[in-house]
Short mmCIF file of C-alpha atoms in Angstrom, two decimals:
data_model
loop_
_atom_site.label_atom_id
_atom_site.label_comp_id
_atom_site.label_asym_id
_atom_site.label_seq_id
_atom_site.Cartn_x
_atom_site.Cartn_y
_atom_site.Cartn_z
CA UNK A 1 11.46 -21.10 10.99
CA UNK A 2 11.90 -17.56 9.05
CA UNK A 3 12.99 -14.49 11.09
CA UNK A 4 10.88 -11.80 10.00
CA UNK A 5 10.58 -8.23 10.93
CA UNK A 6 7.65 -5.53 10.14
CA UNK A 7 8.09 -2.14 10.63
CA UNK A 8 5.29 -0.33 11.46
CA UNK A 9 1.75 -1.46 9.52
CA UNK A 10 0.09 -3.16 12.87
CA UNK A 11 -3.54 -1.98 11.13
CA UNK A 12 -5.30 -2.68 8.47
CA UNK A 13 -3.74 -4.69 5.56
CA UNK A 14 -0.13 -5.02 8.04
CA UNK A 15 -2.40 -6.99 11.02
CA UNK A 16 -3.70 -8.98 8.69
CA UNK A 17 0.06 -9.05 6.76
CA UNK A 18 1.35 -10.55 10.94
CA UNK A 19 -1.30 -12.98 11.11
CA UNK A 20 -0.63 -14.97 7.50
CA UNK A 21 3.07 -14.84 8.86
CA UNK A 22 2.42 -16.26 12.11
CA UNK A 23 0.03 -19.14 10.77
CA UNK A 24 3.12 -19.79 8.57
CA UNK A 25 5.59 -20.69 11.63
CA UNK A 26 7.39 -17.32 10.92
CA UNK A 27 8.81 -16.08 14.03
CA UNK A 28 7.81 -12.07 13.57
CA UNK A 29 9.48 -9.03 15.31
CA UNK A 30 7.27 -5.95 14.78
CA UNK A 31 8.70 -2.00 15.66
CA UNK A 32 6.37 0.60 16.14
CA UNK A 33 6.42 3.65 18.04
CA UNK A 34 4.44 1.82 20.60
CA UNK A 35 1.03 3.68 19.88
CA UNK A 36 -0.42 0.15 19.39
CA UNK A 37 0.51 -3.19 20.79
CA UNK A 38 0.80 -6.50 18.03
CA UNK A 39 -0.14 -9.83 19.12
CA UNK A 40 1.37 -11.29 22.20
CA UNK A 41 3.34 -13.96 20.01
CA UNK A 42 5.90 -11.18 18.48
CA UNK A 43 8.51 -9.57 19.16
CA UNK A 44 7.67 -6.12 19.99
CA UNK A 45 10.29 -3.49 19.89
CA UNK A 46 9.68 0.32 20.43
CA UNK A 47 11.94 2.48 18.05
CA UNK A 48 11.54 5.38 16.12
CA UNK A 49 12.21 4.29 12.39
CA UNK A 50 13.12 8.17 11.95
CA UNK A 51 16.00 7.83 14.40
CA UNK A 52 18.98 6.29 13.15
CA UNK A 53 20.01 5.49 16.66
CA UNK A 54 16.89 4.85 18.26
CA UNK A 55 16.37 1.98 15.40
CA UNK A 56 20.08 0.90 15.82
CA UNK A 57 19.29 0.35 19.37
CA UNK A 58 16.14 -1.22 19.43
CA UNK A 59 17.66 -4.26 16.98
CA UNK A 60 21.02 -4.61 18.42
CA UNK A 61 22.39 -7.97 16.83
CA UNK A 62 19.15 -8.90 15.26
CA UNK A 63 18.86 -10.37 11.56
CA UNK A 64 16.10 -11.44 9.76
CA UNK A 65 15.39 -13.36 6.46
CA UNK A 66 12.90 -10.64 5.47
CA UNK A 67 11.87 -7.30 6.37
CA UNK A 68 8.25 -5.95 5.75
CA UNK A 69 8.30 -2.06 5.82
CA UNK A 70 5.14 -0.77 5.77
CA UNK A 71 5.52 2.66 6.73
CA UNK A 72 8.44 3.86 4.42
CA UNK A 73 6.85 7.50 3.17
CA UNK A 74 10.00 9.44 2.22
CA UNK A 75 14.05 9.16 0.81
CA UNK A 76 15.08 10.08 4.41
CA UNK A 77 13.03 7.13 6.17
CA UNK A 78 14.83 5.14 3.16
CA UNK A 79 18.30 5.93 3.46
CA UNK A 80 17.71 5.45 7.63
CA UNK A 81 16.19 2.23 6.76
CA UNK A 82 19.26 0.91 3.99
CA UNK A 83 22.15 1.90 6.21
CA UNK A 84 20.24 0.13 9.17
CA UNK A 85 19.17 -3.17 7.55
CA UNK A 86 22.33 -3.44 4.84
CA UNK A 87 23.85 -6.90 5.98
CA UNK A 88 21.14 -7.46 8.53
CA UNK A 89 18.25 -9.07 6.15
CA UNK A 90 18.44 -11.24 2.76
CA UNK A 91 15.17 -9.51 1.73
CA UNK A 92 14.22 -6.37 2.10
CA UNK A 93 10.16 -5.42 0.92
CA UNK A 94 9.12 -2.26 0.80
CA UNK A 95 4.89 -1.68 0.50
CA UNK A 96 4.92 1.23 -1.99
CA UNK A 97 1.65 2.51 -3.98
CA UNK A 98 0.25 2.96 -7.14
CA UNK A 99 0.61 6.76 -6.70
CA UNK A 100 4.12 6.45 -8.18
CA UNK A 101 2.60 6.55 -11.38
CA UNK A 102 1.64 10.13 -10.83
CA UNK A 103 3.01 11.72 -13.77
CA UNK A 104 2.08 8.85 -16.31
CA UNK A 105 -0.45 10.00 -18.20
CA UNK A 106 -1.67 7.22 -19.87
CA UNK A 107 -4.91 5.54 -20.31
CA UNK A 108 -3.47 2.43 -20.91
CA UNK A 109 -2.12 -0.08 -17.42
CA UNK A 110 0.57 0.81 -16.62
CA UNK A 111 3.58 -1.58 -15.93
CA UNK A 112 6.41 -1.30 -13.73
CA UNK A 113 9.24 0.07 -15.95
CA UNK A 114 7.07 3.18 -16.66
CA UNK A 115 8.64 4.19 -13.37
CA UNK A 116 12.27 3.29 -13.12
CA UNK A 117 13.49 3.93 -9.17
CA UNK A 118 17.50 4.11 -10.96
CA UNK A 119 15.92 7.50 -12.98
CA UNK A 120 14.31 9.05 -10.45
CA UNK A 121 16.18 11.94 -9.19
CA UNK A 122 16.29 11.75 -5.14
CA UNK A 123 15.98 14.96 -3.34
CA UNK A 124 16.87 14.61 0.91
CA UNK A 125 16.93 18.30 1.48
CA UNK A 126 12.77 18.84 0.85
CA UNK A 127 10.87 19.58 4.09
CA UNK A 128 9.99 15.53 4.12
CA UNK A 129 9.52 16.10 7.95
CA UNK A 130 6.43 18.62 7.90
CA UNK A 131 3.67 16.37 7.77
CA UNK A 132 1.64 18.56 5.22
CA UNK A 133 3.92 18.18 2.81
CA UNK A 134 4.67 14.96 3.33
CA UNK A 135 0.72 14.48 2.49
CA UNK A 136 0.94 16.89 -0.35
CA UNK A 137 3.56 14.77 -2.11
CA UNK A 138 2.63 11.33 -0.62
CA UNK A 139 3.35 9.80 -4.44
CA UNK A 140 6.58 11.67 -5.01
CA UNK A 141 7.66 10.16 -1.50
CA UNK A 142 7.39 6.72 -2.36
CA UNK A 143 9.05 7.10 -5.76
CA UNK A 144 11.78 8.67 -4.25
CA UNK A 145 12.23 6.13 -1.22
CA UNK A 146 12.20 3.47 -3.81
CA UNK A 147 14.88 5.16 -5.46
CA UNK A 148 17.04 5.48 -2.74
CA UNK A 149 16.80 1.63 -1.55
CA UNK A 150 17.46 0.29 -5.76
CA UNK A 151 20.24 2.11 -5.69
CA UNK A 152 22.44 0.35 -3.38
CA UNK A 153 23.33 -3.05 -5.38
CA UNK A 154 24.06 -5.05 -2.47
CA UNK A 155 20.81 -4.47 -0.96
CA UNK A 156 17.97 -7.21 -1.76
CA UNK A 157 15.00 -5.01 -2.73
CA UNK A 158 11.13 -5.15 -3.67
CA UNK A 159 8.45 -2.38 -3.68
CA UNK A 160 4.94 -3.53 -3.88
CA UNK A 161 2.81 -1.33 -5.71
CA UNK A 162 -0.24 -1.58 -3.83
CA UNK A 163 -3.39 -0.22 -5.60
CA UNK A 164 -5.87 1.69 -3.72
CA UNK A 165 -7.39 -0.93 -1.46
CA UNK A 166 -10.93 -1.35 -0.54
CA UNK A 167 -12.56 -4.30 1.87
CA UNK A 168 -12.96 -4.51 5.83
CA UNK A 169 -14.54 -3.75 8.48
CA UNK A 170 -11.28 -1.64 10.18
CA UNK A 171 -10.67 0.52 7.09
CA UNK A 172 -9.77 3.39 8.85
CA UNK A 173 -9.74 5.79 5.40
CA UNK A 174 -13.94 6.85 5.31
CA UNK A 175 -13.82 6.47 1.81
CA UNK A 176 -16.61 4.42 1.25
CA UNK A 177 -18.41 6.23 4.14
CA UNK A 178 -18.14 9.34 2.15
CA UNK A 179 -19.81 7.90 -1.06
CA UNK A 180 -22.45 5.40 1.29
CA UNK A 181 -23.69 9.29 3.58
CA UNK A 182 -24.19 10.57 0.14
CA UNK A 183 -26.39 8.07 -1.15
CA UNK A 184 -28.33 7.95 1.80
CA UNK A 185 -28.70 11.55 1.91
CA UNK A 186 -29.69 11.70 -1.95
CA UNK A 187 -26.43 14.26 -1.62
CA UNK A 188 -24.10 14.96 -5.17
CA UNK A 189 -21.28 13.50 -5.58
CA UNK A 190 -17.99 15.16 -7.21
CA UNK A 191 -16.41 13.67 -9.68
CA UNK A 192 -14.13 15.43 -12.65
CA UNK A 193 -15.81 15.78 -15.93
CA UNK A 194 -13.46 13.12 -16.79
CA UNK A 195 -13.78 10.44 -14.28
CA UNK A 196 -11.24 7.67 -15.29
CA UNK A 197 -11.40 3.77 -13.88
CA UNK A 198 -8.47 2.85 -11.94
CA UNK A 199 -7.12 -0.89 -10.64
CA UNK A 200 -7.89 -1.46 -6.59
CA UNK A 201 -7.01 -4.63 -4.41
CA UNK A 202 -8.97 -6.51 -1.66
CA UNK A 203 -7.57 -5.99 2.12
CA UNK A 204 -6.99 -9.52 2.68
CA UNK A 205 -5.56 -10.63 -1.04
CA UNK A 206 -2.90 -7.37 -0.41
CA UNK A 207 -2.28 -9.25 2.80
CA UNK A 208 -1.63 -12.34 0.97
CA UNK A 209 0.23 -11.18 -1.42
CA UNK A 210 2.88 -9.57 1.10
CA UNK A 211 3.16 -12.84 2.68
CA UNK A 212 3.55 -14.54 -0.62
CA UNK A 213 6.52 -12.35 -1.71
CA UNK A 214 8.13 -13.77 1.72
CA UNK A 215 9.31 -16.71 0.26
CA UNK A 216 10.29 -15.78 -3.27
CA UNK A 217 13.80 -14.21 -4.46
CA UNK A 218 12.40 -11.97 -7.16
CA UNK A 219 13.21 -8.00 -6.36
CA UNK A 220 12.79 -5.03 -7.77
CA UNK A 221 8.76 -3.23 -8.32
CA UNK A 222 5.91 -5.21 -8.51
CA UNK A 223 2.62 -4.10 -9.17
CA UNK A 224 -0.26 -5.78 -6.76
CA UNK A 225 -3.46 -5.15 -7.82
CA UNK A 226 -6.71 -7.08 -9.43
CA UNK A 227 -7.98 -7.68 -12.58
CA UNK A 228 -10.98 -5.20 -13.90
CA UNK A 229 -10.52 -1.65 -13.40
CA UNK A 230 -13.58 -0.14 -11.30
CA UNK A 231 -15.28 3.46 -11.84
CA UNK A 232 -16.58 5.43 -9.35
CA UNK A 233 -20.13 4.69 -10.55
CA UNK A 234 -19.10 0.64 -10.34
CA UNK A 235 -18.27 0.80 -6.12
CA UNK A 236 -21.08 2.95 -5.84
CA UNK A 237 -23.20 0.43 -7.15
CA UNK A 238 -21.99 -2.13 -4.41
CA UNK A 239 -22.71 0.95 -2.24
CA UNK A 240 -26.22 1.09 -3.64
CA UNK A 241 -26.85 -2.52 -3.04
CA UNK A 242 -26.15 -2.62 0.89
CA UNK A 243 -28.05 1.27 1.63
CA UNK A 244 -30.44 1.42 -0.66
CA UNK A 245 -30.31 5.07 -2.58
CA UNK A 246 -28.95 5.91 -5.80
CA UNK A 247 -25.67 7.90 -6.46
CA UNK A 248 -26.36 11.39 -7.94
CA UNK A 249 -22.92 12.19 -9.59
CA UNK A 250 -22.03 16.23 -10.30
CA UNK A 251 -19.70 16.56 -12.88
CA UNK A 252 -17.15 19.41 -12.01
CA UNK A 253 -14.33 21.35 -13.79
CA UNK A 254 -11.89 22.55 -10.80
CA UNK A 255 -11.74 21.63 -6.89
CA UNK A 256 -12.88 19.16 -4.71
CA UNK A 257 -14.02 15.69 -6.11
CA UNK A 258 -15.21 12.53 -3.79
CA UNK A 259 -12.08 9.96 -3.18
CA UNK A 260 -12.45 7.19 -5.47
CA UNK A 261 -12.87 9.75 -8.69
CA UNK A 262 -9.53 10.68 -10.65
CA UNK A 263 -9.34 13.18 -13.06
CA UNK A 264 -6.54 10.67 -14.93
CA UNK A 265 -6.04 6.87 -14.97
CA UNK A 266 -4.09 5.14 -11.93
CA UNK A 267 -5.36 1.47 -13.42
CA UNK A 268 -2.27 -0.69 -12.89
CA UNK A 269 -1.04 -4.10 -15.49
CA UNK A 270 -0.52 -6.81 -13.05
CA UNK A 271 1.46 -9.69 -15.47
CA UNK A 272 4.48 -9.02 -13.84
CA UNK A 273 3.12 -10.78 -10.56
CA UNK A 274 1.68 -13.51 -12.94
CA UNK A 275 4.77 -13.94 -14.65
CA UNK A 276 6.53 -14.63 -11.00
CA UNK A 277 3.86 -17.12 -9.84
CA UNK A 278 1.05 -15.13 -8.53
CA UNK A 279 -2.58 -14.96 -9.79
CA UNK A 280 -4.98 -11.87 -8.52
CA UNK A 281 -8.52 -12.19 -8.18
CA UNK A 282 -10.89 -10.19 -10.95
CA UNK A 283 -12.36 -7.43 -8.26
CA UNK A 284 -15.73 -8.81 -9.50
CA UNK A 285 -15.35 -11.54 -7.46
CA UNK A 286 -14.68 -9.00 -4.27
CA UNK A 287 -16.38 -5.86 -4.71
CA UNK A 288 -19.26 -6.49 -3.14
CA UNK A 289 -17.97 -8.42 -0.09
CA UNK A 290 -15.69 -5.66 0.28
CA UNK A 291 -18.43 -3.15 0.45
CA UNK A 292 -20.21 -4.76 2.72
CA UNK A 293 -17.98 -5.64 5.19
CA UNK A 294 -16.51 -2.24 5.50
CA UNK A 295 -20.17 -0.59 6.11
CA UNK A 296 -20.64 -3.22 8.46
CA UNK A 297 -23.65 -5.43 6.26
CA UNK A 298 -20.99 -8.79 5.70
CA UNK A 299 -18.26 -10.63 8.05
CA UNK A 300 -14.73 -10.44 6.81
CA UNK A 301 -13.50 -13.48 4.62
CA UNK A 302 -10.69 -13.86 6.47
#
């Protein structure tokens, strides 16, 4: 039986992320805040993962053969989270995102050593603790938080680069809403004169992917995300099909654009997961389901 610890992530892709581990055997210690409560078969510890002490405290003795964290946004939560969990885990996984890829410009899919955590310049004094510009530089963040756990040697580490993800009926982002009110309402929808396609993942293949990377001994980044790159005009199809409607798209130059549009490419290359022993699904084979379950026309697959 694996000891394993998840910090944070009891929603969405992270409940889902518990479950897998729990149908494994896994015995699982989650710490949250306590805002929400996991399933009565974990461990449950209340901590503050910004609080070197109050994280300290809430472990005591405890080591684990792998540590989920889902919620690791900046270099501070990082260098809490290294100094804590150095010696205490043989695995360390933390979910990162395809925003790291912010300043790649490149239309081509992008692999992993386009962004190098060892290169990228950490900096611990920026005002990481005001929430709005935490938000602001939610990409710049993660890259930095990756760099911060690569560069201790000693420490076992993995980022997943999750694309954006789409599926469920407990997505909690109103992304889809947004395009599916549009379409109902014959409303516009912005989109940047260039709209590029970008790579996206299914809620529960993330999840399964997570678990997956429980029992390997690969680290470093890894992007997770399917095959086929989707436009903003392909999900609204899927939209189209559950509400009925058709998407009116306005082109515009500067400001506001709808949430799936991107005025450059975030469309990730994936062989690196392949290459370790993991096959995605083409999101041709999800798209719909995922629409549908999310605007509540479809049960979850799992």
């Amino acid at each position: 039986m694996r000891e394993i610890c998840v910090i944070g992530g009891n929603r969405y892709f992270g409940k889902r992320l518990i479950k897998r581990l729990l149908d494994t055997g896994d015995r699982v210690t989650v710490i949250n805040r306590g805002s929400s409560t996991p399933p009565e078969t974990v461990v449950h510890l209340i901590a503050d993962r910004d609080d070197e002490d109050s994280l300290r405290a809430a472990l005591g003795s405890r080591t684990f053969d792998v540590v989920f964290d889902q919620v690791c946004y900046t270099p501070r939560q990082a260098e809490i989270a290294r100094r804590v969990f150095a010696g205490r885990t043989r695995r360390f996984v933390m979910t990162s995102t395809v925003e790291v890829y912010e300043y790649e410009h490149s239309t081509a899919l992008v692999r992993e050593e386009a962004v190098d955590p060892l290169t990228v310049q950490v900096d611990l004094h920026a005002p990481w603790d005001d929430a709005e510009f935490r938000d602001a530089h939610y990409g710049e963040g993660k890259r930095q938080a990756e760099a911060v756990l690569a560069r201790d040697p000693a420490f076992p580490f993995v980022s997943v680069r999750v694309a954006h993800v789409l599926g469920g009926d407990d997505d909690f982002t109103g992304r889809v809403d947004h395009y599916a009110r549009r379409i109902r309402a014959g409303e516009p929808i912005a989109v940047p004169a260039e709209n590029h396609p970008a790579t996206y993942v299914y809620v529960e293949e993330i999840a399964d992917f997570l678990a997956w990377t429980a029992g390997q001994e690969f680290t470093g980044p890894v992007n997770a995300n399917a095959y086929g790159t989707l436009t903003t005009d392909d999900i609204c199809a899927a939209i189209e099909h559950e509400v009925g409607g058709t998407a009116e798209f306005l082109p515009v130059e500067v400001g506001a654009t709808s949430p799936f549009s991107f005025a450059r490419s975030y469309a990730m290359d994936n062989s690196r997961a392949a290459e370790l022993g993991y096959t995605f699904l083409h999101s041709s084979e999800w798209l719909r389901d995922a629409v549908a379950e999310t605007l509540g026309f479809g049960k979850e697959v799992r």
